[in-house]
XYZ file of C-alpha atoms in Angstrom:
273
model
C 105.610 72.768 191.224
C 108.396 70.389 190.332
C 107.538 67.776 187.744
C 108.652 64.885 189.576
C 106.707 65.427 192.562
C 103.409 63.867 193.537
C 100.884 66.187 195.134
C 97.751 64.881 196.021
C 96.047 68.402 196.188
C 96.984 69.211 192.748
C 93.420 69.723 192.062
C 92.686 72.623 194.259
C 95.485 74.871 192.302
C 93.558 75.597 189.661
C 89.752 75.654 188.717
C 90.254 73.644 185.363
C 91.387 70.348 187.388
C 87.509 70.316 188.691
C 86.680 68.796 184.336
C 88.730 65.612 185.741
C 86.036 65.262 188.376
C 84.807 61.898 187.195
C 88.002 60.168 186.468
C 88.916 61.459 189.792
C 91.636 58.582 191.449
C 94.240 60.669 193.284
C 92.677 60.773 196.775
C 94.952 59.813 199.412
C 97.569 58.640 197.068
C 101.283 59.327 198.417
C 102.790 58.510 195.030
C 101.969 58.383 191.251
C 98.727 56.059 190.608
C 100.215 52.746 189.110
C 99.678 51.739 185.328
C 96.955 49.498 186.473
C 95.353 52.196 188.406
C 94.855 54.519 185.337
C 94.131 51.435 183.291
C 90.791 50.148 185.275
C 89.471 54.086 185.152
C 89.267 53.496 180.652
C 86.061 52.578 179.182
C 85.551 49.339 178.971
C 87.016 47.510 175.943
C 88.466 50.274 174.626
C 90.980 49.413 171.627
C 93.209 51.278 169.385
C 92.152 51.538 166.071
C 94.651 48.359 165.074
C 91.826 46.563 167.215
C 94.080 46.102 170.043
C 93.211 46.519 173.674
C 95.042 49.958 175.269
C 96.925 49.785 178.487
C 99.193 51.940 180.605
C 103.006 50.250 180.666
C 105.879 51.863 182.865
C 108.436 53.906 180.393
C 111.487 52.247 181.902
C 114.030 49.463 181.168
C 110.913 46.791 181.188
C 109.540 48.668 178.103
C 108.852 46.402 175.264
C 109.436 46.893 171.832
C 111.836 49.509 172.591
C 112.719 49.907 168.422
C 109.333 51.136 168.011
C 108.086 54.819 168.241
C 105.497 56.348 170.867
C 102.993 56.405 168.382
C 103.745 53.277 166.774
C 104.012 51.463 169.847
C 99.831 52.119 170.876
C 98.598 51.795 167.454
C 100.667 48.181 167.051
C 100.006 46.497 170.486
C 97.955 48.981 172.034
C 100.558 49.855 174.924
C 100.586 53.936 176.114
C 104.221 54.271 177.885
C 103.758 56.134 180.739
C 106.523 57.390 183.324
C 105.840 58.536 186.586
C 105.478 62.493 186.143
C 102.662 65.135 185.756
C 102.870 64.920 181.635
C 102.215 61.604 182.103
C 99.307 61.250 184.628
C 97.693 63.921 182.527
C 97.758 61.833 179.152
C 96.542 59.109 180.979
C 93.669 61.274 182.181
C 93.081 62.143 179.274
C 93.037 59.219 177.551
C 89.709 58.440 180.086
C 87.972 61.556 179.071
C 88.519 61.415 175.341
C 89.121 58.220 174.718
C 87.687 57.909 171.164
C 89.235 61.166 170.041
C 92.786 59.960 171.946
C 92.506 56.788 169.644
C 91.855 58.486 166.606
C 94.825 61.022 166.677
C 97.341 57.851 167.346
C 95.749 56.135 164.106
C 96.387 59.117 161.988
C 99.779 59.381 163.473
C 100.230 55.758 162.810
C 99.038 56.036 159.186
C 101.196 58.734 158.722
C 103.824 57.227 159.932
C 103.467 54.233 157.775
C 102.936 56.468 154.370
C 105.495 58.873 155.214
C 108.269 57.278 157.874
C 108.950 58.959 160.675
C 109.531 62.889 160.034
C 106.612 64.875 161.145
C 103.825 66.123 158.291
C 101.783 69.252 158.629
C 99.351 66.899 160.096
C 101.278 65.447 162.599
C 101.917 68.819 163.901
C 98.289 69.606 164.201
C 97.534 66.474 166.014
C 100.409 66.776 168.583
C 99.767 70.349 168.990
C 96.168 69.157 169.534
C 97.246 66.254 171.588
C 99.796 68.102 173.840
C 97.937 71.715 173.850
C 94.624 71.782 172.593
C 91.553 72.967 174.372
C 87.947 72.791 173.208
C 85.803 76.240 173.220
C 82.145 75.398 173.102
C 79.500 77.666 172.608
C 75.792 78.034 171.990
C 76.118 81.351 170.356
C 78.316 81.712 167.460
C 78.865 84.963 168.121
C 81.006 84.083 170.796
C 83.193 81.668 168.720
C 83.280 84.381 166.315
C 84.959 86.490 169.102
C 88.062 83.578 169.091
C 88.494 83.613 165.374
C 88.594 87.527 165.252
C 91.328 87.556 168.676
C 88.371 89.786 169.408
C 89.692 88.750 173.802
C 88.000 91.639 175.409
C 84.908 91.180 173.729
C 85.065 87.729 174.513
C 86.000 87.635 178.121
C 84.833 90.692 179.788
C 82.369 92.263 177.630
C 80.784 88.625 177.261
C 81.804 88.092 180.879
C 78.162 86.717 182.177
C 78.032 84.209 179.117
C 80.628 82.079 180.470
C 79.770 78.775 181.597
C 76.343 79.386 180.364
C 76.551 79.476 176.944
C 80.520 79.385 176.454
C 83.199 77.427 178.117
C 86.656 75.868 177.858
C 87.402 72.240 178.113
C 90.940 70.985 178.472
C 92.150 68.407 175.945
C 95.809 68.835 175.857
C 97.915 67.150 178.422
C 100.784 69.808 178.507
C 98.657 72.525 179.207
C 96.989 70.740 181.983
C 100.535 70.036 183.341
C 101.446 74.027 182.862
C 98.475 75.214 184.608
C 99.689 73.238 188.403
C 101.909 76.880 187.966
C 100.359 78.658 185.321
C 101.830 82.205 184.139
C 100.959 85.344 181.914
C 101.603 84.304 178.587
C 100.150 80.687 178.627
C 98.857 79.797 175.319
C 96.192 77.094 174.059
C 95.332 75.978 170.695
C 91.422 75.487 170.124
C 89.172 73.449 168.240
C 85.962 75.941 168.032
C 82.214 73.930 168.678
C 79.013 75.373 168.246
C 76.564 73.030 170.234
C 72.447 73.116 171.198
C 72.245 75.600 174.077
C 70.856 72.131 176.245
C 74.596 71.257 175.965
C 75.354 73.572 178.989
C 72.289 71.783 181.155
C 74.058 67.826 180.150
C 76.502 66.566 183.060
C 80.201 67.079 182.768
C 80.612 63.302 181.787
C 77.501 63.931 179.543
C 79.251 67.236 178.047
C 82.399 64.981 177.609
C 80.997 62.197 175.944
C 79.539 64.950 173.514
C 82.486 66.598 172.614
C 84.963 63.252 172.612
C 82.368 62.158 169.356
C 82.883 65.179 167.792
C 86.230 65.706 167.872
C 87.150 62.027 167.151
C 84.612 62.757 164.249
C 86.487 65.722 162.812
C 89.626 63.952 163.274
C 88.323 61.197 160.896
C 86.921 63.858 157.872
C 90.539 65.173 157.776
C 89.640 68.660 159.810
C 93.052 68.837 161.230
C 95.383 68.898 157.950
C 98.173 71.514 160.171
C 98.279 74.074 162.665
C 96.510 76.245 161.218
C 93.425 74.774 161.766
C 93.995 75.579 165.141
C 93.221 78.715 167.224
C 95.869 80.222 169.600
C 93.679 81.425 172.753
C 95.183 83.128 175.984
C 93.881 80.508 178.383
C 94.371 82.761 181.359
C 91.516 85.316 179.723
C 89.110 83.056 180.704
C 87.022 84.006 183.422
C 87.832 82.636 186.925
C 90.524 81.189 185.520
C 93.387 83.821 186.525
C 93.283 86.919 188.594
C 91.265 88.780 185.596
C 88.297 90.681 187.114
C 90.068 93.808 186.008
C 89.537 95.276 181.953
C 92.924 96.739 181.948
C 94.062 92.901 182.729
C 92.163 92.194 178.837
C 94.461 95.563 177.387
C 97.790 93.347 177.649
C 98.311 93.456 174.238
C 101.030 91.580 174.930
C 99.586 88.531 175.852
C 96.049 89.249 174.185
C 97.241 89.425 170.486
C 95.980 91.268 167.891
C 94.804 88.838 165.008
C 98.096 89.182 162.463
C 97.280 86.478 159.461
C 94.140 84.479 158.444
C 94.211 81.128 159.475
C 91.988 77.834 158.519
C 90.115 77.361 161.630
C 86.503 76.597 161.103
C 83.335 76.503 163.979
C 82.569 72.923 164.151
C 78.911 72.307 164.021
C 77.527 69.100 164.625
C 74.182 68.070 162.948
């Protein structure tokens, strides 16, 4: 699907677009939802960390404060540049869903930014790579996290097969991956924050489930749990179950997309008290 063209339907290509359910406001459309649109889906009164309000504001000649990066730009007056393209829509989407944890990864860029200037830290990395790519596995066994950190992939999604949904799942966080999966391919890669939550979690509704993990996340953000890359778990998104044509075990044996673990990394299982 080309990047510059609006599809309505874009929800039907692939089974993650049903975890955008509730900020649903494509219906019907026959072009890109405006700024406004995506602003009036946000929580209400939700501010950037400076205190100011956010908003959507076209990316075009109209920007204002053009001197002033991305980052720097939300953080100072609160204003998410936004063009008319998938990336785009998806940040926005995103910034509905996670809106607390979207706000805290633009203050620590911002405060990076200010004690550093404007070349990226190991921790900017981490929190663009989060920002861009990331994807939340949540699970009520931590067994089954266990299975991530040890690139343990058949294990996780075919011998653990029936556990999916039920007491492990994958939430989308990262606007670029939701963007690559309108045509995704062998060989698509996440990077994942590990959770370990009450097995309840799994009975909450998706906005309920959502609300959970956007306070955790935004929580860990603000302890310093995302100091550079490695904190982060690469995870072949298409292994998940119904998420790809996978219902095969050989599919799992592709050792060239399911990776043997090479190096120790400094990803921990988040558990929330």
């Amino acid at each position: 699907m080309s990047p510059d063209i609006w599809n309505p339907r874009f929800d039907t290509l692939h089974p993650c677009f049903q975890q955008l359910q509730n900020v649903r406001c494509w219906d019907g459309r026959e072009d890109w939802p405006a700024c406004e649109d995506l602003a009036g889906l946000l929580p209400a009164g939700l501010r950037a960390q400076s205190g100011l309000p956010i908003t959507f504001v076209p990316q075009d000649d109209t920007l204002p404060f053009p001197e002033l990066y991305y980052e720097e730009r939300i953080f100072q007056h609160g204003m998410v540049s936004t063009r008319p393209n998938w990336h785009d829509f998806f940040n926005a989407l995103m910034w509905n869903v996670y809106p607390r944890s979207k706000a805290m990864i633009n203050a620590l860029h911002a405060a990076d930014i200010s004690q550093y200037g404007k070349p990226r830290t190991p921790q900017r990395d981490a929190l663009t790579v989060l920002d861009e790519s990331g994807v939340l596995i949540v699970a009520s066994r931590r067994a089954l996290l266990q299975h991530v950190l040890d690139f343990a992939w058949e294990r996780l999604f075919w011998e653990e097969r029936a556990a999916w949904e039920q007491e492990v799942s994958c939430y989308m966080i990262g606007h670029a991956t939701l963007e690559k999966m309108l045509t995704p391919y062998i060989g698509v890669t996440a990077h994942a924050l590990l959770v370990e939550v009450e097995p309840a979690f799994f009975s909450l509704s998706l906005a309920q489930q959502h609300a959970y993990l956007d306070a955790v996340v935004g929580n860990t953000l603000q302890q310093g749990g995302l100091a550079s890359t490695a904190c982060l778990n690469p995870l072949p998104l298409l292994g998940v179950p119904g998420w790809w044509d996978n219902a095969s075990q050989a599919f799992y044996r592709n050792k060239a997309y399911f990776r043997d673990k090479s190096r120790e990394r400094a990803v921990q299982i988040i558990a929330p008290a």
